[in-house]
XYZ file of C-alpha atoms in Angstrom:
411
model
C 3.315 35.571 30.114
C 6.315 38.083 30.273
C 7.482 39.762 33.934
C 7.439 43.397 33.144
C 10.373 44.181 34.886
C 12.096 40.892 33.449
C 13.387 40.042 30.547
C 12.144 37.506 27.841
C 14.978 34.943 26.687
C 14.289 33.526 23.608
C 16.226 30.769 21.559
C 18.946 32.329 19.424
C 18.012 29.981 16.537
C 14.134 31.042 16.482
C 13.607 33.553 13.123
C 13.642 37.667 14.234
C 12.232 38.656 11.059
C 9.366 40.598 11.056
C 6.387 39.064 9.290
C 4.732 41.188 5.755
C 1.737 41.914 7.576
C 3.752 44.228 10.697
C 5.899 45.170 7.498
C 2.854 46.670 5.764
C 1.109 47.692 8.552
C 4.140 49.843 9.324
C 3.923 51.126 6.103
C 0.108 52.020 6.175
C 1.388 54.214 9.742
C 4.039 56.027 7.420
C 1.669 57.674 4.941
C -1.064 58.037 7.637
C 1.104 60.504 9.874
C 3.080 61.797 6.776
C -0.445 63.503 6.531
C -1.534 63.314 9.848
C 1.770 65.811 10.600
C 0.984 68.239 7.726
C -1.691 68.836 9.588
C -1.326 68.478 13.417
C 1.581 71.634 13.884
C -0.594 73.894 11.814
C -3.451 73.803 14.151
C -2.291 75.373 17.350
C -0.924 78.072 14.465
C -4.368 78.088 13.056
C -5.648 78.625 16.067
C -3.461 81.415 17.483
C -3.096 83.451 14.248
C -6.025 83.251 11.879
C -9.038 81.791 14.317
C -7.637 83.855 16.968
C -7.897 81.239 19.425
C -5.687 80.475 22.779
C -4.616 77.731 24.858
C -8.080 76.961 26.664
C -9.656 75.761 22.916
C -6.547 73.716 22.099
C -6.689 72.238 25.488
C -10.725 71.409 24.651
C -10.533 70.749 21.047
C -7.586 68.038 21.469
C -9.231 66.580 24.829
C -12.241 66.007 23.114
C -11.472 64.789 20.235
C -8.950 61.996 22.023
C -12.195 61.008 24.927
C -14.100 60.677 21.513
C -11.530 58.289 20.220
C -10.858 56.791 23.434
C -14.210 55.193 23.961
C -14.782 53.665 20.310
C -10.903 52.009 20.811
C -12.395 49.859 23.385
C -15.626 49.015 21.345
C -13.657 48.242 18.105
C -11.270 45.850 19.916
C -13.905 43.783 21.744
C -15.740 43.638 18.226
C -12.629 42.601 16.384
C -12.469 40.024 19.037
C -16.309 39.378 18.673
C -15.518 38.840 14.611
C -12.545 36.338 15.605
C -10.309 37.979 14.305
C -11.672 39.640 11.748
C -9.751 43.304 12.292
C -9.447 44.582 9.132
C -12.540 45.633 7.829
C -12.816 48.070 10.815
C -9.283 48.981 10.638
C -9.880 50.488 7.100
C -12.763 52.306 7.613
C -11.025 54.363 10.438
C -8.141 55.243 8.328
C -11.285 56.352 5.404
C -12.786 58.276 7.745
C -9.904 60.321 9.059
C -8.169 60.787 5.983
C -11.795 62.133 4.421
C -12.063 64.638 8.061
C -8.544 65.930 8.499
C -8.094 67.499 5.250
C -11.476 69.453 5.307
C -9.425 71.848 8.973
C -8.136 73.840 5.910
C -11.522 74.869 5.041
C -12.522 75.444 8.754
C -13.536 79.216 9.955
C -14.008 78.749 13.380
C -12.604 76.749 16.278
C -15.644 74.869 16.896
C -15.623 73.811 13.284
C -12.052 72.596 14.139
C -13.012 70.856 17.360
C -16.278 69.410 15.009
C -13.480 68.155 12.580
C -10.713 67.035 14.691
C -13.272 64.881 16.434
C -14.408 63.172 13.234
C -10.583 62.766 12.848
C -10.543 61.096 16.128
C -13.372 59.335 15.548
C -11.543 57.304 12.810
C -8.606 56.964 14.648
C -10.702 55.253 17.397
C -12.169 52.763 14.824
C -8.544 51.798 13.926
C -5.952 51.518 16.734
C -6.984 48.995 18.970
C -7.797 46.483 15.881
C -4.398 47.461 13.899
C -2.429 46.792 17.309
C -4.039 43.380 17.743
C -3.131 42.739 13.943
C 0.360 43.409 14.987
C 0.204 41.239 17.617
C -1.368 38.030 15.925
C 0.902 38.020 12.922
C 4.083 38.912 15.724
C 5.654 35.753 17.943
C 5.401 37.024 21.267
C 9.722 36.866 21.650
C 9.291 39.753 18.865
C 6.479 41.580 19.963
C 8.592 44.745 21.420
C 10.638 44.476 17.765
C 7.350 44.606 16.135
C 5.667 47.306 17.955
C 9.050 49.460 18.138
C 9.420 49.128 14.653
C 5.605 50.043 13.755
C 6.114 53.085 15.932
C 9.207 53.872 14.328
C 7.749 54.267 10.988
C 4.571 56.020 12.542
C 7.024 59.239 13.749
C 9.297 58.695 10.993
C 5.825 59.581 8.745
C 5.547 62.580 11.124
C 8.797 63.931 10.236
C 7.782 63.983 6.680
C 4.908 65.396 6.787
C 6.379 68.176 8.999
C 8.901 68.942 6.314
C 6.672 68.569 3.750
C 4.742 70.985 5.405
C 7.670 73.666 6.508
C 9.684 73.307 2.758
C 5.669 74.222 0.724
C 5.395 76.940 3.225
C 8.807 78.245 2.796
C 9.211 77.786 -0.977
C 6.147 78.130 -1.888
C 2.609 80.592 -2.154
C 0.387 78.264 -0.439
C -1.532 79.942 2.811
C -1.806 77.533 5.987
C -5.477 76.277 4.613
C -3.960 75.115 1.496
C -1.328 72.977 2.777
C -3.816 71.330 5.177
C -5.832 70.281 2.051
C -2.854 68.794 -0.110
C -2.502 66.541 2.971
C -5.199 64.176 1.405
C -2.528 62.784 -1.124
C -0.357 60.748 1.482
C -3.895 60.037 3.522
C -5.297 58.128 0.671
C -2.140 56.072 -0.191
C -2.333 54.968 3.821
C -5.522 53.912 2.466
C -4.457 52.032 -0.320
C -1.645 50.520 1.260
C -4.244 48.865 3.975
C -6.609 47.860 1.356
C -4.713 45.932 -0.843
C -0.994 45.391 1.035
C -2.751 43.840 4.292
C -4.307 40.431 4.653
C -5.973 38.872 7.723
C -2.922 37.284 9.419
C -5.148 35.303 11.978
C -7.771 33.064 10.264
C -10.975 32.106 11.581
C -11.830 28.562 11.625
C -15.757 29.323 11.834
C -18.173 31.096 8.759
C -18.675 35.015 9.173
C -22.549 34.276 10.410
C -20.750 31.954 13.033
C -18.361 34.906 13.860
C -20.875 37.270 14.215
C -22.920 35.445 16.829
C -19.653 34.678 19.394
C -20.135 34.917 22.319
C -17.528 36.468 24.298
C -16.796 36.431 28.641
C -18.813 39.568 30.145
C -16.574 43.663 28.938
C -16.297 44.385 32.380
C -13.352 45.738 34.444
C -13.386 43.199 37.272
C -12.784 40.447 34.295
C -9.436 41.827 33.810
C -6.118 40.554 35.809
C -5.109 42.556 38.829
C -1.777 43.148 37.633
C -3.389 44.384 34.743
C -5.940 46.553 36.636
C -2.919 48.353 38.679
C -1.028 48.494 35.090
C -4.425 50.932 34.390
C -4.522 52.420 37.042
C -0.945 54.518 36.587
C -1.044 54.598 32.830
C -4.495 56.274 33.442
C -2.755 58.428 35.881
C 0.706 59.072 33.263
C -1.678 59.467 30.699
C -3.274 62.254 32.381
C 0.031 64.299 32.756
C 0.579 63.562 29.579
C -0.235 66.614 27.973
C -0.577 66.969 23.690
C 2.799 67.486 22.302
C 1.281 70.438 20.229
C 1.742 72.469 23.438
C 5.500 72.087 23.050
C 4.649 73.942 19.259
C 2.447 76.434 21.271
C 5.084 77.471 23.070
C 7.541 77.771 20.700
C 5.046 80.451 19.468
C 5.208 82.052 22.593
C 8.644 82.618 22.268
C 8.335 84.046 18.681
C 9.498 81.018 17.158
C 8.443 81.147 13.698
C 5.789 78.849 11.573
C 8.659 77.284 9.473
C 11.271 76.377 12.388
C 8.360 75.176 14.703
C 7.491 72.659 11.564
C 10.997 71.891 11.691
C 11.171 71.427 15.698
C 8.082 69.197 15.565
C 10.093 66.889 12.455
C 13.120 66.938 14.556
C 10.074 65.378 17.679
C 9.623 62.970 15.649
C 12.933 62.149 14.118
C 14.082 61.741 17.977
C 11.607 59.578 18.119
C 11.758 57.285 15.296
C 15.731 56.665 16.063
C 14.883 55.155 18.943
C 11.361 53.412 18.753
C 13.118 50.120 16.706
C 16.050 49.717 19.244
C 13.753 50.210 22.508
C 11.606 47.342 21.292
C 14.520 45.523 20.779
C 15.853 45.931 24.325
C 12.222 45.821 25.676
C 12.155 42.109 24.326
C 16.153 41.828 26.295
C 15.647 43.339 29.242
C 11.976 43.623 29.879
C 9.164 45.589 29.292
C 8.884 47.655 32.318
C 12.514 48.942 32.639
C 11.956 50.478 28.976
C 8.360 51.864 30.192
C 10.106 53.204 33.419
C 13.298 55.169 31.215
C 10.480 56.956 29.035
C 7.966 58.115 31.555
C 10.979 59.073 33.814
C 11.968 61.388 30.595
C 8.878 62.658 29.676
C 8.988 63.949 33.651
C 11.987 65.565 33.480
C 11.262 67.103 30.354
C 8.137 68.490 31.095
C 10.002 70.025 34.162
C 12.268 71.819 32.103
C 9.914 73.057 30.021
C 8.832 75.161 32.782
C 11.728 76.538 32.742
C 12.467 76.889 28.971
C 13.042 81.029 27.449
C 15.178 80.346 24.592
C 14.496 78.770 21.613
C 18.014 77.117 22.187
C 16.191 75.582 25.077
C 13.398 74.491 23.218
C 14.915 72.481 20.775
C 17.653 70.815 23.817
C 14.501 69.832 26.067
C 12.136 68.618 22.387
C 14.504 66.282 21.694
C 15.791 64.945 24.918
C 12.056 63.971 25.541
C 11.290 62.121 21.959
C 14.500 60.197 22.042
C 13.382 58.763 25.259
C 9.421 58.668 24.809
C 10.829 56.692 21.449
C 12.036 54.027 23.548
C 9.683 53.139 25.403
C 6.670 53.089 23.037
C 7.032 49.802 21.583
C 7.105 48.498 25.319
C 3.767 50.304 26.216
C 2.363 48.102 23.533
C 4.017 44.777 23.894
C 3.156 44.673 27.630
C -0.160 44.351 26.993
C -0.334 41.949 24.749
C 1.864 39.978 27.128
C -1.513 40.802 29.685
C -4.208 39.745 27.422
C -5.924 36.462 27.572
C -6.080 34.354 24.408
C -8.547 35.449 21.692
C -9.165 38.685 23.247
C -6.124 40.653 21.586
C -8.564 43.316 20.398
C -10.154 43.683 23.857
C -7.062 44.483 25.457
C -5.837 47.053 22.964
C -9.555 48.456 23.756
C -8.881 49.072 27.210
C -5.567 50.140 26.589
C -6.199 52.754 24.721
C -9.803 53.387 26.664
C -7.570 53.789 29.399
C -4.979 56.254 28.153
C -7.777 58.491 26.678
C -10.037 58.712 29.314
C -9.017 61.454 31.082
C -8.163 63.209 27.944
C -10.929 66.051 28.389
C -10.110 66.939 32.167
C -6.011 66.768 31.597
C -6.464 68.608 28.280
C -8.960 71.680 29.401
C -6.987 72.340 33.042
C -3.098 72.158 31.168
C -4.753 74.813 29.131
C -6.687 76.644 31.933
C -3.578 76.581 34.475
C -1.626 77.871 31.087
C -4.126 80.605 30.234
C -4.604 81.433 34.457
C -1.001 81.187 35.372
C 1.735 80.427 32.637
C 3.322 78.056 30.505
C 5.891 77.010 33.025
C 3.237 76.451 35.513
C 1.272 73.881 33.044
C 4.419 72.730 32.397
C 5.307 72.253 36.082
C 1.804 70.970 36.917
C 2.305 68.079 34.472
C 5.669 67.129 35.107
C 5.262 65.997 38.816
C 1.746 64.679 38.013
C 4.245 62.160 35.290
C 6.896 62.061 38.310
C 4.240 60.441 40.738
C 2.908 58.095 38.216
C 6.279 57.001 37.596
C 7.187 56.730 41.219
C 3.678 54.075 41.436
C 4.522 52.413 38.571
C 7.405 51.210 40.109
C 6.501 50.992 43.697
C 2.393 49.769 43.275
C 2.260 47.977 39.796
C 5.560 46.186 39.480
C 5.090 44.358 42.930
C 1.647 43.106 42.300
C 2.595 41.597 38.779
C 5.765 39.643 40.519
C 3.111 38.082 43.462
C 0.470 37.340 40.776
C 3.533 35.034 38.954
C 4.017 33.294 41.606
């Protein structure tokens, strides 16, 4: 098991390559948010312009729909564990069901038929992640595992910059209303679909019959079964997570500003371009250096950007502070990942994805519904503010609560 804060050596002469199934995988994450991102700017637009809707429904309709999400990750790990292994099947049918929901939000004529959608979205999306990370991590040696995951997220934002384009060049060029672009955003969903269907096999075989699977018996889902280093891990990320606030508020902002529809398409690409640049080489270095230096650099970043977001009145600014904070939240994604599978116990992969994710979503109603309140009550800068030294403190225990625990638990 890998120190966080330490790095993991491993044999020059042992293969880097990345095996087919992380390849595909990656590849499923590409089309997925190419039409995940057609989709995700327009809605705070929706919302603003033809719903005429403000900050306090984004803030409900994204915090929802992620507590939704969060809470089937952890089910659809444990049962990927339950199935031995068997992640695919559930995989698949989240990516079916979201790219079935998401393009219907061009039909929608309310913002409770958007929240209604979205959810169904993020229903799917909780039926997927935590069994498509464990996938990555069985087929992925663990020496690699920060390569692998770096390089899945890498082609995850490098599918949201093409969707965003794809998005900003129809509504540019073309006649197509807001609505209508959100529906043409099935095409890419359904070759994720594809892709996962017929690219993918099970990497990690099961040595007993499905009927055997299906009655296996796994160690009691309960907190106190987890590590303490693991626990405290939780804790913060619950805490980061929480300050975390949905990058769409960067876009509403931008509209605050009276940044146009096409440039804020192009701001959030440019997001996710930041992003993808870095995602590859921060696994990389995650697997060098450690883990937890890589976690530390991002969160750090997404403080400091959040705090000068507060303070953003240009779009000049804007663009500056979006950047800064995806080059560096690009880093240290891959890490996020890896360090949990470094945590989880053998043959519960899934599981620990579960809570992972369970974890990171849980306050996703609360943090989403008072970023918008304080915005609606106060400000943008104030949210802004609010959430930046709420990501400050969690970075502070990360370093000063979870780090030491891990190193006297390796002992």
């Amino acid at each position: 098991m890998n120190k966080p804060d330490q790095p993991n050596p491993a044999p020059s002469i042992v293969s880097r390559k990345l095996p087919r199934a992380v390849v595909f995988l990656g590849l499923v994450s590409f089309f997925n948010d190419f039409a995940s991102d057609i989709v995700i700017p327009l809605i705070p637009i929706l919302l603003a312009t033809v719903l005429a809707a403000g900050p306090i429904a984004l803030g409900l309709i994204e915090g929802v729909a992620d507590a939704l999400a969060c809470f089937l990750k952890l089910w659809a790990g444990r049962h990927s564990d339950v199935m031995s292994g068997r992640r695919k099947g559930l995989a698949l049918t989240g990516y079916t069901l979201s790219n079935l929901a998401r393009p219907l939000l061009g039909l929608a004529s309310s913002w409770v038929t958007v929240l209604l959608l979205r959810s169904v979205d993020r229903i799917g999306k909780g039926l997927r992640s935590a069994p498509r990370d464990a996938m990555v991590a069985d087929a992925t040696p663990p020496h690699i595992r920060g390569y692998a995951f770096g390089f899945h997220r890498a082609l995850d934002n490098a599918g949201a910059v093409a969707g965003g384009l794809t998005a900003a060049a129809i509504l540019a060029w073309s006649d197509l209303s807001l609505s209508e672009v959100i529906l043409w955003s099935a095409v890419p969903g359904f070759v994720a679909v594809a892709l996962l269907s017929a690219g993918v096999k099970e990497e990690k075989a099961s040595t007993v019959s499905p009927s055997e699977s299906q009655r296996r018996v796994l160690p009691p889902l309960r907190w106190s079964a987890l590590s303490l280093p693991m626990q405290h891990y939780l804790w913060v990320l619950m805490l980061f997570t929480f300050a975390r606030a949905s990058e769409t508020f960067i876009l509403l902002l931008g509209h605050e500003l009276g940044i146009g529809v096409v440039e804020l398409l192009l701001l959030w690409s440019a997001l996710n371009l930041a992003k993808a640049i870095t995602s590859t080489q921060g696994g990389q270095l995650a697997d060098h250096f450690g883990r937890g230096a890589l976690i530390l650099i991002g969160w750090s970043a997404l403080a400091l950007s959040f705090l000068a977001l507060s303070q953003v009145t240009t779009d000049t600014g804007l663009w500056i502070v979006t950047i800064f904070y995806g080059l560096f939240m690009g880093m240290s994604e891959g890490a996020e990942r890896a360090l949990i599978s470094d945590y989880a116990l053998p043959d519960e992969g899934g599981t620990a994805f579960g809570w992972y994710h369970l974890v990171s979503g849980i306050a996703a109603i609360p943090a989403g519904l008072l970023f918008g309140t304080i915005w609606y009550l106060f400000g943008a800068a104030a949210a802004f503010l609010f959430a930046g030294l709420l990501a400050l403190s969690a970075t502070v225990l990360l370093r000063a609560w979870a780090w030491p625990v891990r190193q006297k638990y390796d002992q």
